[in-house]
PDB file of N, CA and C in Angstrom:
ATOM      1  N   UNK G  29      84.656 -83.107 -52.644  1.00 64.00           N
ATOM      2  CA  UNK G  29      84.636 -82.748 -54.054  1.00 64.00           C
ATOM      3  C   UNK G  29      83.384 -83.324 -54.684  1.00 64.00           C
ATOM      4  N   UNK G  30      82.555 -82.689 -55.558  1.00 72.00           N
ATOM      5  CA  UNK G  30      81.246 -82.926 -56.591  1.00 72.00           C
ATOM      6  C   UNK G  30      81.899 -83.765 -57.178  1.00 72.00           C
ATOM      7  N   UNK G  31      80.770 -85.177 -57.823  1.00 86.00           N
ATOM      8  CA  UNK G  31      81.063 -85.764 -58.513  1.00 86.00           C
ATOM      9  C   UNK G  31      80.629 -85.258 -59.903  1.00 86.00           C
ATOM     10  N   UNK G  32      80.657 -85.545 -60.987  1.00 83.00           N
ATOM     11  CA  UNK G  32      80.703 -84.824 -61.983  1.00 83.00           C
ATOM     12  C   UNK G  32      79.009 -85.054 -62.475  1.00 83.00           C
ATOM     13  N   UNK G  33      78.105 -85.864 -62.078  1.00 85.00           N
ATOM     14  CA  UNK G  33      76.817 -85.859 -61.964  1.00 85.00           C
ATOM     15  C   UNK G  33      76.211 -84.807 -61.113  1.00 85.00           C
ATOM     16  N   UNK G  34      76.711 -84.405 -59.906  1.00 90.00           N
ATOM     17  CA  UNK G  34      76.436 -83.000 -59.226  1.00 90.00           C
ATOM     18  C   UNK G  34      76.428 -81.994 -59.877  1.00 90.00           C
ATOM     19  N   UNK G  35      77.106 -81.783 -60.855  1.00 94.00           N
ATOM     20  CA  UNK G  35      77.692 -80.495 -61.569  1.00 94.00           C
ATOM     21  C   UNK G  35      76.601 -79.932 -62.275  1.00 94.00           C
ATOM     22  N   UNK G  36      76.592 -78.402 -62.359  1.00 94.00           N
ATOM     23  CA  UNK G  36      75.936 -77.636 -63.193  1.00 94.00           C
ATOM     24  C   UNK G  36      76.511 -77.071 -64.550  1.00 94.00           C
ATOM     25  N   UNK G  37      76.518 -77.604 -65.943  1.00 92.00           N
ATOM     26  CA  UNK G  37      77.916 -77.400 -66.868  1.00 92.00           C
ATOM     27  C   UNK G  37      77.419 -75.960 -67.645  1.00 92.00           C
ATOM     28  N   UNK G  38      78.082 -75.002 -67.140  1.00 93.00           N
ATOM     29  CA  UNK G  38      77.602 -73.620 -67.752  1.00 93.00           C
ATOM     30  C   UNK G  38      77.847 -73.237 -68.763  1.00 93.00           C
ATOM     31  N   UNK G  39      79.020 -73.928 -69.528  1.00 91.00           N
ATOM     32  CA  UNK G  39      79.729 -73.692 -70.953  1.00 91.00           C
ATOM     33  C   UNK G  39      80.005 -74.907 -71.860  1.00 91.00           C
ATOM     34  N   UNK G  40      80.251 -74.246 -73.130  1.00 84.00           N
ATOM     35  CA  UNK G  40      80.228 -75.508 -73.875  1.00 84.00           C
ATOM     36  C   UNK G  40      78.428 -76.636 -74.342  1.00 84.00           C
ATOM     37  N   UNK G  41      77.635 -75.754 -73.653  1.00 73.00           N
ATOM     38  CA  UNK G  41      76.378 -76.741 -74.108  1.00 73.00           C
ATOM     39  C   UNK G  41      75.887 -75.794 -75.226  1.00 73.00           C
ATOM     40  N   UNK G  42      76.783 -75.396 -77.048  1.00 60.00           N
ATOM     41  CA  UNK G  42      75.945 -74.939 -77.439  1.00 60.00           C
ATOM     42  C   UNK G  42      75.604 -73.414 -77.733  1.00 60.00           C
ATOM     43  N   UNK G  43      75.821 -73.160 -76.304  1.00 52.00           N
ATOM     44  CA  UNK G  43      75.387 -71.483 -76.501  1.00 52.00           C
ATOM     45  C   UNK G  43      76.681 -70.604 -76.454  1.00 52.00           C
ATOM     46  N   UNK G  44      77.488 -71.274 -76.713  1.00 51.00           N
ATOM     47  CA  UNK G  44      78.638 -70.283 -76.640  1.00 51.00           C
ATOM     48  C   UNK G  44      79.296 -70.110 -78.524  1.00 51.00           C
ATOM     49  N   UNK G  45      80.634 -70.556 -78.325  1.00 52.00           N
ATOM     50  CA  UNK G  45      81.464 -69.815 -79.620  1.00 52.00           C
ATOM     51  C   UNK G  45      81.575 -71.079 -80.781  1.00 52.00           C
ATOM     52  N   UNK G  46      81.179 -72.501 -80.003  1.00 54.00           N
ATOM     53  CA  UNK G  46      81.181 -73.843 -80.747  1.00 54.00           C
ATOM     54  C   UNK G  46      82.273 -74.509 -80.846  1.00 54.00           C
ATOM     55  N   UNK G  47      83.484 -73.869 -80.179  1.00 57.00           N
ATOM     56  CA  UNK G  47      85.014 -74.669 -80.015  1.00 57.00           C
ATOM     57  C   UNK G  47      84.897 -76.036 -79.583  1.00 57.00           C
ATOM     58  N   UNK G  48      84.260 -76.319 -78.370  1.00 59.00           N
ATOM     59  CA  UNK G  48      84.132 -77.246 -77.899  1.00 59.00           C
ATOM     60  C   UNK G  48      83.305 -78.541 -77.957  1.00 59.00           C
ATOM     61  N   UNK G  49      83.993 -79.463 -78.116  1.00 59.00           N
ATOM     62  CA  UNK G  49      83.385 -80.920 -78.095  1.00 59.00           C
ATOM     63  C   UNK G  49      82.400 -81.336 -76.939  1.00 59.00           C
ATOM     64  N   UNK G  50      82.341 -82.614 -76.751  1.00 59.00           N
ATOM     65  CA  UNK G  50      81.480 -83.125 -75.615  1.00 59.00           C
ATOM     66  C   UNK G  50      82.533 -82.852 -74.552  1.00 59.00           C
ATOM     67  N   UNK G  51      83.198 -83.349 -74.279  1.00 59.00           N
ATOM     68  CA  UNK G  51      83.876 -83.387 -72.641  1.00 59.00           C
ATOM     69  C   UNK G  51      85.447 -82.661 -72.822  1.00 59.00           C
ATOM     70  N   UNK G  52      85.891 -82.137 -73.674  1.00 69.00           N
ATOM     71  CA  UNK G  52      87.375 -82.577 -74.602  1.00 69.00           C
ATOM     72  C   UNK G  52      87.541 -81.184 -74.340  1.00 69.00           C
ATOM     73  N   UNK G  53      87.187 -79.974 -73.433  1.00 82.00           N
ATOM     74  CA  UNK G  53      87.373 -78.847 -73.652  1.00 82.00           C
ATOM     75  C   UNK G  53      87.276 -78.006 -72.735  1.00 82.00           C
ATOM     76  N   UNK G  54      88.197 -77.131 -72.551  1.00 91.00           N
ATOM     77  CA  UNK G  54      87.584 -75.843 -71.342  1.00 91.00           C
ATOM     78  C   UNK G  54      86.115 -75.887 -71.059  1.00 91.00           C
ATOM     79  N   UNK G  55      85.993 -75.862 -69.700  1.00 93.00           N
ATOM     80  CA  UNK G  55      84.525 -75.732 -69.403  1.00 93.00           C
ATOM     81  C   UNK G  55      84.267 -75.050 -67.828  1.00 93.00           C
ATOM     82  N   UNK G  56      83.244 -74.504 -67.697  1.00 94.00           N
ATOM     83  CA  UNK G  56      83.117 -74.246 -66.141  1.00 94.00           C
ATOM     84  C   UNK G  56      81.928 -74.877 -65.972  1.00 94.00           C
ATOM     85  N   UNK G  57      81.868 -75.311 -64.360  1.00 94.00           N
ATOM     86  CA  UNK G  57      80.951 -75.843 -63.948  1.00 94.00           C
ATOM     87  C   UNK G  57      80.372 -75.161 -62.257  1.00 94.00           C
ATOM     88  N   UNK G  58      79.404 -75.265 -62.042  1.00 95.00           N
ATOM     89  CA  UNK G  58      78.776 -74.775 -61.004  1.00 95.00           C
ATOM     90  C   UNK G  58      78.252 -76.110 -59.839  1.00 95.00           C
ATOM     91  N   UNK G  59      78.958 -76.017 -58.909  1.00 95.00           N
ATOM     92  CA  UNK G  59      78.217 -77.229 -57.588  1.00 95.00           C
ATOM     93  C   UNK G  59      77.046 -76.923 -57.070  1.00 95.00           C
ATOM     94  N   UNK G  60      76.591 -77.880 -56.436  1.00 92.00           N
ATOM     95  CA  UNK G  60      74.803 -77.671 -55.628  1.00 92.00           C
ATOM     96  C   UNK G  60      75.501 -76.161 -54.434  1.00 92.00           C
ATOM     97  N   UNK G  61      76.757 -76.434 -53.786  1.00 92.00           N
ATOM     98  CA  UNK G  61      76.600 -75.368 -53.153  1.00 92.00           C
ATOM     99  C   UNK G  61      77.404 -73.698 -53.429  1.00 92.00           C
ATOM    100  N   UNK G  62      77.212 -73.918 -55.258  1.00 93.00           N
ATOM    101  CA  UNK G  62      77.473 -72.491 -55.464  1.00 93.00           C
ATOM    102  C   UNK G  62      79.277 -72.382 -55.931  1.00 93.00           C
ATOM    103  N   UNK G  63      79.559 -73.169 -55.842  1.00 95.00           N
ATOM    104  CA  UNK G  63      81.330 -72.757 -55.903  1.00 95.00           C
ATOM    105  C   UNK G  63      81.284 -73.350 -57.662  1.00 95.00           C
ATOM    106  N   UNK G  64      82.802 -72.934 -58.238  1.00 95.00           N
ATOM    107  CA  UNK G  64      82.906 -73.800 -59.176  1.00 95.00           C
ATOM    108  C   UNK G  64      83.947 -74.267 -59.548  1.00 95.00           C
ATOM    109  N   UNK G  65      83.722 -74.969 -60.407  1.00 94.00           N
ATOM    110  CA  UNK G  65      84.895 -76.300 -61.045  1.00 94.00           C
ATOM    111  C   UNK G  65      85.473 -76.126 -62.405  1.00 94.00           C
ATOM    112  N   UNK G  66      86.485 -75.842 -62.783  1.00 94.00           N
ATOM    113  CA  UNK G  66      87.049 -75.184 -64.060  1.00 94.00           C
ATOM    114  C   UNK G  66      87.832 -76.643 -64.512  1.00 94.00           C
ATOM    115  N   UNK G  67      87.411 -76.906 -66.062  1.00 93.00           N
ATOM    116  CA  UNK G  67      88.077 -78.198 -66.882  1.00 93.00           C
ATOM    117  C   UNK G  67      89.315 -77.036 -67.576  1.00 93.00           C
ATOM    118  N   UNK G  68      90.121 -77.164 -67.698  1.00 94.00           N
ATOM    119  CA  UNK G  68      90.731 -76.760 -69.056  1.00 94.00           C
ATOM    120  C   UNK G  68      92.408 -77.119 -69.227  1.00 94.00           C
ATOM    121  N   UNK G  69      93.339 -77.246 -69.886  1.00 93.00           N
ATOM    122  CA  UNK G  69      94.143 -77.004 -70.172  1.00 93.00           C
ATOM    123  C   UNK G  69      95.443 -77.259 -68.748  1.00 93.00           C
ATOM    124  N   UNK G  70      96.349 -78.066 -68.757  1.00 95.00           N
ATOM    125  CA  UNK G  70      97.277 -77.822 -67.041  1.00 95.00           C
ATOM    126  C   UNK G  70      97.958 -76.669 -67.693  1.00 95.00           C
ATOM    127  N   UNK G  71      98.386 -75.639 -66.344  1.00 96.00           N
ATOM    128  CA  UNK G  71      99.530 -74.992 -66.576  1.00 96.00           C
ATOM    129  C   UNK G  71     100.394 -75.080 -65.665  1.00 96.00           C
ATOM    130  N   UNK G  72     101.802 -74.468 -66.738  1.00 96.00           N
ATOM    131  CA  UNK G  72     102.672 -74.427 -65.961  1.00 96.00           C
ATOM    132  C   UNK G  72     103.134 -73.362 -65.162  1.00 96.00           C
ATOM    133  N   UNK G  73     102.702 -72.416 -65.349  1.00 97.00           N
ATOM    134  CA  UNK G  73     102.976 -70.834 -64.774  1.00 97.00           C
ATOM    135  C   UNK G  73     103.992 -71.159 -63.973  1.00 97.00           C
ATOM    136  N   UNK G  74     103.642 -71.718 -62.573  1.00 97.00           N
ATOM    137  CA  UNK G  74     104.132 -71.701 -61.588  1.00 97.00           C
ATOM    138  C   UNK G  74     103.245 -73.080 -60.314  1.00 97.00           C
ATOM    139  N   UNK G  75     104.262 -73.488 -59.964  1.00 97.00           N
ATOM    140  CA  UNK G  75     103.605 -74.926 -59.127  1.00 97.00           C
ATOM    141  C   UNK G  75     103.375 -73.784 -57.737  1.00 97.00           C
ATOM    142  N   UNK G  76     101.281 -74.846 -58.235  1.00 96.00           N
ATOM    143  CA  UNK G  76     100.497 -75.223 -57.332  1.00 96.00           C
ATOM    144  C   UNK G  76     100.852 -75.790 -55.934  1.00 96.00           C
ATOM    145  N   UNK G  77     100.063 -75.381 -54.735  1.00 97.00           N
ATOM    146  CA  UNK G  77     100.574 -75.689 -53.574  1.00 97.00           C
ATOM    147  C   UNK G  77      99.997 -76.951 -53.389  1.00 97.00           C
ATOM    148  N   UNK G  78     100.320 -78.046 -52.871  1.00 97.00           N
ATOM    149  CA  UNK G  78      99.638 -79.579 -52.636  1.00 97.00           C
ATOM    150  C   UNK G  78      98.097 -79.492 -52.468  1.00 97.00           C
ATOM    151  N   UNK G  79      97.724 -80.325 -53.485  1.00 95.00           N
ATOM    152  CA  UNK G  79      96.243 -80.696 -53.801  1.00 95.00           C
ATOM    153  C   UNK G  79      95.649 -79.391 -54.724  1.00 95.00           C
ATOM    154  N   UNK G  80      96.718 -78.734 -54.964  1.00 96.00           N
ATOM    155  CA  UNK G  80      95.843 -77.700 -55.832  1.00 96.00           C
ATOM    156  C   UNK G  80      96.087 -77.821 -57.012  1.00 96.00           C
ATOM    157  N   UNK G  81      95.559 -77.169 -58.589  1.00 96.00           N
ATOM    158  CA  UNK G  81      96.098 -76.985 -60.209  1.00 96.00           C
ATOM    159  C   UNK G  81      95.761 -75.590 -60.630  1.00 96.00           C
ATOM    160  N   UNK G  82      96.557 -75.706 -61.578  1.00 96.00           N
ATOM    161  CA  UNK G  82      96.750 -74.840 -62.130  1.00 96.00           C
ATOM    162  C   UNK G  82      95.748 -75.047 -63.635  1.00 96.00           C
ATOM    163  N   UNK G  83      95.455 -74.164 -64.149  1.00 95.00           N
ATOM    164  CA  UNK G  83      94.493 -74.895 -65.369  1.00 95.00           C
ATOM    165  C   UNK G  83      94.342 -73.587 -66.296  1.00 95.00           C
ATOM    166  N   UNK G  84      94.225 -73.352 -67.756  1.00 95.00           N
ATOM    167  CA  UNK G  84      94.122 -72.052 -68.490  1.00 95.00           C
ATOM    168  C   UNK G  84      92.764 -72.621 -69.400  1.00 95.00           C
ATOM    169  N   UNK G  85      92.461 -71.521 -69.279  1.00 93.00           N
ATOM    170  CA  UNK G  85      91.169 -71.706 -70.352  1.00 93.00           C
ATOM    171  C   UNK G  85      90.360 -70.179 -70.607  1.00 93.00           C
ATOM    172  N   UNK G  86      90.197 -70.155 -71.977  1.00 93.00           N
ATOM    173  CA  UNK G  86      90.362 -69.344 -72.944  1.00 93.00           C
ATOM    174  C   UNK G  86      89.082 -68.284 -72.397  1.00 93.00           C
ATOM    175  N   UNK G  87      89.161 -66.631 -72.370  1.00 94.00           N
ATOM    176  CA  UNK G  87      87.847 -66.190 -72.044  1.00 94.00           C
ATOM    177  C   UNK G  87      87.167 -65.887 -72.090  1.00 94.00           C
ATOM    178  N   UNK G  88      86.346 -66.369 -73.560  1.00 93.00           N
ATOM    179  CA  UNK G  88      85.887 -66.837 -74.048  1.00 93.00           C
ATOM    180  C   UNK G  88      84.542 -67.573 -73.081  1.00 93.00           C
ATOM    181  N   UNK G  89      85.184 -68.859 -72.693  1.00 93.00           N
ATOM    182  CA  UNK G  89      84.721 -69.609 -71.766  1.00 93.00           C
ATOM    183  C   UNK G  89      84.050 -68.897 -70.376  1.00 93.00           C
ATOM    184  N   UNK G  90      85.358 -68.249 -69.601  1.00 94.00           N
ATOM    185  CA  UNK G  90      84.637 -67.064 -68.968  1.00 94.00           C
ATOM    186  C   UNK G  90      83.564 -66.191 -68.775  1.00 94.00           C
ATOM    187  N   UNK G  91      83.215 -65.619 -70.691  1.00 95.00           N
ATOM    188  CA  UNK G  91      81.867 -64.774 -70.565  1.00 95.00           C
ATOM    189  C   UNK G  91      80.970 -65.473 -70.598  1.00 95.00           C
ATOM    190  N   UNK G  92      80.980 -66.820 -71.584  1.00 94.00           N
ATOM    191  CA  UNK G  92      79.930 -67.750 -71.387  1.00 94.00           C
ATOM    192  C   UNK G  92      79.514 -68.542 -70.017  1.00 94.00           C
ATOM    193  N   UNK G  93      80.336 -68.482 -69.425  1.00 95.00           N
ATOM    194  CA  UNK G  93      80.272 -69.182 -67.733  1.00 95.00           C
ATOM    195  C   UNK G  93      78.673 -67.513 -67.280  1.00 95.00           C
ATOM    196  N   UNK G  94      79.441 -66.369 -67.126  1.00 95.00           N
ATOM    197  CA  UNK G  94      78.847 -65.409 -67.087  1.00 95.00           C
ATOM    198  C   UNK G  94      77.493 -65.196 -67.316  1.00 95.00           C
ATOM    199  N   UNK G  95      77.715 -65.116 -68.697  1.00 95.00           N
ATOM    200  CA  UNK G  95      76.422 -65.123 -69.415  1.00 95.00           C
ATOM    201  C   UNK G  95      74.977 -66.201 -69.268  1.00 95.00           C
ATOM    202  N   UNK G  96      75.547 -67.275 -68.894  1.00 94.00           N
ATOM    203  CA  UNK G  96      74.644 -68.208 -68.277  1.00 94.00           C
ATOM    204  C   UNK G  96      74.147 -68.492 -67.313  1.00 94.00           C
ATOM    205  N   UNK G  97      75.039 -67.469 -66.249  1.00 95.00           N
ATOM    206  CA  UNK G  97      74.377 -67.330 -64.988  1.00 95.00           C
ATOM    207  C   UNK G  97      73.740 -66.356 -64.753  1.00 95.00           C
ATOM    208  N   UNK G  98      73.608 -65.307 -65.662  1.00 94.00           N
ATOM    209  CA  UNK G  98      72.740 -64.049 -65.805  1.00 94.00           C
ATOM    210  C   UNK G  98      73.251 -62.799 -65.125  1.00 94.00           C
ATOM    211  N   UNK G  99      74.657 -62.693 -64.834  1.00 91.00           N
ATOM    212  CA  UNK G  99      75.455 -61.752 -63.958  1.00 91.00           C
ATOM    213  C   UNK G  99      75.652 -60.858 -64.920  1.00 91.00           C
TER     214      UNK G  99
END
């Protein structure tokens, strides 16, 4: 697992809708090798299989993840 200094933070710096604080908020993040790391919200939908979460975040967050990677 990236430590959170590895991370590339694609949302929330600003260029998005302004919901979000410094650390306190849905966010996606991008690793050195391309995968990514979603902050947001636990859910409960339905339990996660061991070592995994569940997490909701608004999408919103989504297009801005998007939009910053130029897709």
């Amino acid at each position: 697992m990236s430590r959170r200094e590895e991370l590339t933070r694609l949302t929330g710096n600003g260029n998005g809708n302004g919901t979000c604080g410094k650390d306190d908020c849905p966010n996606i993040y991008r690793t050195g090798s391309g995968a990514f790391v979603v902050q947001g919200a636990v859910s409960h939908a339905f339990t996660a299989p061991n070592g995994e979460a569940l997490v909701e975040i608004p999408e919103e967050i989504l297009r801005e993840a998007v939009r910053a990677l130029g897709w």
